[in-house]
């Protein structure tokens, strides 16, 4: 008779008592994404830069865009680059790239992903190599972050190209 309400009550207590765990799971579930534009005028075999503000879906659920107060040891756990427009753009037209993450004003920027060896036949999506040498705790507490991509073209595009960078993060509950 009393057994039925015990389980929901216990679950509610665990849920409310584990806000840090919940924030860690949420932050680790939704990646930061940014749209990078490579203009048709970009020069081949010279370093070029694309900038964008990175957004994460979980920012929509917070009052000030910051729900990362109870997480720590934030690192990049995955990084991907894919063609957005045109969707069949060959990322192999880029020979190498580096992705940086920083505050919206460009300060405290750190490299989070790199790819030095993009093959000419890569297709429209590639996985980037991670740079996990930095904790990103302070960056994910910002209402927005700036993503900067430094790239070198192998072949110029006939039109402007939009690429989507997805940066998955992992974190632990703060003590």
Short mmCIF file of C-alpha atoms in Angstrom, two decimals:
data_model
loop_
_atom_site.label_atom_id
_atom_site.label_comp_id
_atom_site.label_asym_id
_atom_site.label_seq_id
_atom_site.Cartn_x
_atom_site.Cartn_y
_atom_site.Cartn_z
CA UNK A 1 0.00 0.00 0.00
CA UNK A 2 2.69 2.51 0.93
CA UNK A 3 5.18 0.98 -1.49
CA UNK A 4 3.76 2.74 -4.56
CA UNK A 5 4.51 6.37 -3.54
CA UNK A 6 7.96 5.43 -2.18
CA UNK A 7 9.55 4.94 -5.62
CA UNK A 8 8.34 8.26 -7.13
CA UNK A 9 9.31 10.09 -3.95
CA UNK A 10 12.77 8.52 -3.99
CA UNK A 11 13.17 9.35 -7.69
CA UNK A 12 12.14 12.97 -7.07
CA UNK A 13 14.63 13.30 -4.22
CA UNK A 14 17.43 11.88 -6.35
CA UNK A 15 16.48 14.08 -9.30
CA UNK A 16 16.33 17.29 -7.29
CA UNK A 17 19.48 16.40 -5.37
CA UNK A 18 21.47 15.80 -8.53
CA UNK A 19 21.17 19.13 -10.32
CA UNK A 20 24.91 19.13 -11.04
CA UNK A 21 24.61 15.68 -12.58
CA UNK A 22 21.64 16.82 -14.66
CA UNK A 23 23.51 19.89 -15.92
CA UNK A 24 26.48 17.71 -16.78
CA UNK A 25 24.28 15.36 -18.81
CA UNK A 26 22.50 18.22 -20.58
CA UNK A 27 25.75 20.05 -21.48
CA UNK A 28 27.24 16.77 -22.72
CA UNK A 29 24.18 15.99 -24.86
CA UNK A 30 23.86 19.14 -26.98
CA UNK A 31 26.90 20.21 -29.03
CA UNK A 32 27.96 23.74 -29.80
CA UNK A 33 27.34 24.43 -33.48
CA UNK A 34 28.48 27.26 -35.70
CA UNK A 35 28.04 28.03 -39.37
CA UNK A 36 31.27 28.99 -41.12
CA UNK A 37 31.24 30.73 -44.49
CA UNK A 38 34.03 30.29 -46.99
CA UNK A 39 33.65 33.09 -49.55
CA UNK A 40 34.14 32.37 -53.25
CA UNK A 41 36.84 35.05 -53.16
CA UNK A 42 38.99 33.11 -50.65
CA UNK A 43 42.52 32.57 -51.95
CA UNK A 44 43.98 29.13 -52.49
CA UNK A 45 46.94 27.97 -50.37
CA UNK A 46 46.85 30.98 -48.03
CA UNK A 47 45.60 31.01 -44.43
CA UNK A 48 41.99 32.22 -44.25
CA UNK A 49 39.71 32.84 -41.27
CA UNK A 50 35.98 32.30 -40.72
CA UNK A 51 34.17 33.51 -37.58
CA UNK A 52 30.80 32.62 -36.09
CA UNK A 53 29.01 32.60 -32.76
CA UNK A 54 28.58 29.08 -31.43
CA UNK A 55 25.20 28.07 -30.09
CA UNK A 56 24.04 25.12 -28.06
CA UNK A 57 20.43 23.97 -27.95
CA UNK A 58 20.42 23.85 -24.14
CA UNK A 59 21.02 27.63 -23.98
CA UNK A 60 17.37 28.09 -24.95
CA UNK A 61 16.25 26.66 -21.61
CA UNK A 62 18.06 29.18 -19.42
CA UNK A 63 17.19 32.69 -18.39
CA UNK A 64 20.59 34.21 -19.21
CA UNK A 65 22.06 31.61 -21.61
CA UNK A 66 24.17 30.11 -18.84
CA UNK A 67 23.32 26.87 -17.06
CA UNK A 68 26.88 25.64 -16.58
CA UNK A 69 27.41 26.80 -13.01
CA UNK A 70 27.47 23.32 -11.56
CA UNK A 71 29.76 21.53 -14.02
CA UNK A 72 33.52 21.31 -14.24
CA UNK A 73 36.34 19.75 -16.23
CA UNK A 74 34.66 20.63 -19.52
CA UNK A 75 36.48 19.32 -22.60
CA UNK A 76 35.76 18.74 -26.25
CA UNK A 77 34.83 15.09 -26.86
CA UNK A 78 33.91 15.27 -30.55
CA UNK A 79 34.34 17.65 -33.46
CA UNK A 80 32.79 17.40 -36.89
CA UNK A 81 32.68 19.55 -40.02
CA UNK A 82 29.97 19.09 -42.64
CA UNK A 83 28.73 20.85 -45.76
CA UNK A 84 25.57 22.85 -45.30
CA UNK A 85 25.21 24.89 -48.51
CA UNK A 86 25.83 23.46 -51.00
CA UNK A 87 25.19 20.18 -49.19
CA UNK A 88 27.43 18.24 -51.57
CA UNK A 89 30.47 20.54 -51.20
CA UNK A 90 33.65 18.45 -51.05
CA UNK A 91 35.47 19.31 -47.83
CA UNK A 92 38.53 17.88 -49.56
CA UNK A 93 38.80 21.31 -51.21
CA UNK A 94 40.22 22.39 -47.85
CA UNK A 95 43.72 21.07 -47.20
CA UNK A 96 43.92 21.82 -43.45
CA UNK A 97 42.09 23.66 -40.69
CA UNK A 98 42.13 24.57 -37.01
CA UNK A 99 39.10 25.38 -34.88
CA UNK A 100 39.30 27.75 -31.90
CA UNK A 101 36.75 28.54 -29.20
CA UNK A 102 36.75 31.78 -27.19
CA UNK A 103 34.59 34.36 -25.49
CA UNK A 104 32.33 36.38 -27.78
CA UNK A 105 34.86 39.25 -27.83
CA UNK A 106 37.61 36.86 -28.98
CA UNK A 107 39.46 36.76 -25.66
CA UNK A 108 40.56 33.57 -23.88
CA UNK A 109 40.64 31.71 -27.18
CA UNK A 110 41.89 28.12 -27.23
CA UNK A 111 42.33 25.60 -30.03
CA UNK A 112 39.82 22.77 -29.70
CA UNK A 113 40.15 20.83 -32.98
CA UNK A 114 42.53 20.44 -35.89
CA UNK A 115 42.85 18.52 -39.12
CA UNK A 116 46.13 18.72 -41.01
CA UNK A 117 45.66 15.94 -43.52
CA UNK A 118 42.32 16.41 -45.27
CA UNK A 119 42.35 14.20 -48.33
CA UNK A 120 41.06 15.61 -51.65
CA UNK A 121 38.24 13.03 -51.78
CA UNK A 122 36.87 13.60 -48.25
CA UNK A 123 33.27 14.20 -49.27
CA UNK A 124 30.79 16.43 -47.45
CA UNK A 125 31.60 15.49 -43.84
CA UNK A 126 34.76 14.88 -41.80
CA UNK A 127 35.67 14.23 -38.19
CA UNK A 128 38.28 16.55 -36.71
CA UNK A 129 41.13 15.65 -34.38
CA UNK A 130 40.60 16.97 -30.85
CA UNK A 131 42.85 19.18 -28.77
CA UNK A 132 41.96 18.34 -25.17
CA UNK A 133 44.81 20.21 -23.55
CA UNK A 134 42.50 22.91 -22.12
CA UNK A 135 39.50 22.93 -19.81
CA UNK A 136 36.63 24.99 -21.21
CA UNK A 137 34.79 25.59 -17.91
CA UNK A 138 34.82 29.39 -18.16
CA UNK A 139 33.92 29.46 -21.86
CA UNK A 140 30.76 27.35 -21.49
CA UNK A 141 29.61 29.66 -18.68
CA UNK A 142 29.43 32.51 -21.20
CA UNK A 143 26.06 33.41 -22.76
CA UNK A 144 27.70 32.88 -26.15
CA UNK A 145 31.04 31.70 -27.49
CA UNK A 146 32.93 32.62 -30.63
CA UNK A 147 34.13 29.86 -32.92
CA UNK A 148 36.99 30.70 -35.27
CA UNK A 149 38.14 28.43 -38.07
CA UNK A 150 41.52 29.00 -39.71
CA UNK A 151 41.75 27.06 -42.94
CA UNK A 152 43.84 26.65 -46.07
CA UNK A 153 42.08 25.95 -49.37
CA UNK A 154 43.32 23.39 -51.85
CA UNK A 155 40.76 24.43 -54.49
CA UNK A 156 38.62 27.57 -54.76
CA UNK A 157 34.82 27.36 -54.76
CA UNK A 158 32.62 28.87 -57.45
CA UNK A 159 30.14 30.20 -54.84
CA UNK A 160 30.18 30.99 -51.14
CA UNK A 161 30.17 27.81 -49.06
CA UNK A 162 28.51 27.32 -45.65
CA UNK A 163 29.95 24.66 -43.38
CA UNK A 164 28.60 23.51 -40.01
CA UNK A 165 31.07 22.92 -37.17
CA UNK A 166 29.73 20.74 -34.35
CA UNK A 167 31.70 20.61 -31.10
CA UNK A 168 30.51 18.01 -28.60
CA UNK A 169 31.56 18.59 -25.01
CA UNK A 170 31.88 16.39 -21.98
CA UNK A 171 31.81 17.51 -18.35
CA UNK A 172 31.61 16.33 -14.77
CA UNK A 173 29.40 17.61 -11.96
CA UNK A 174 31.16 20.25 -9.89
CA UNK A 175 31.76 19.50 -6.24
#
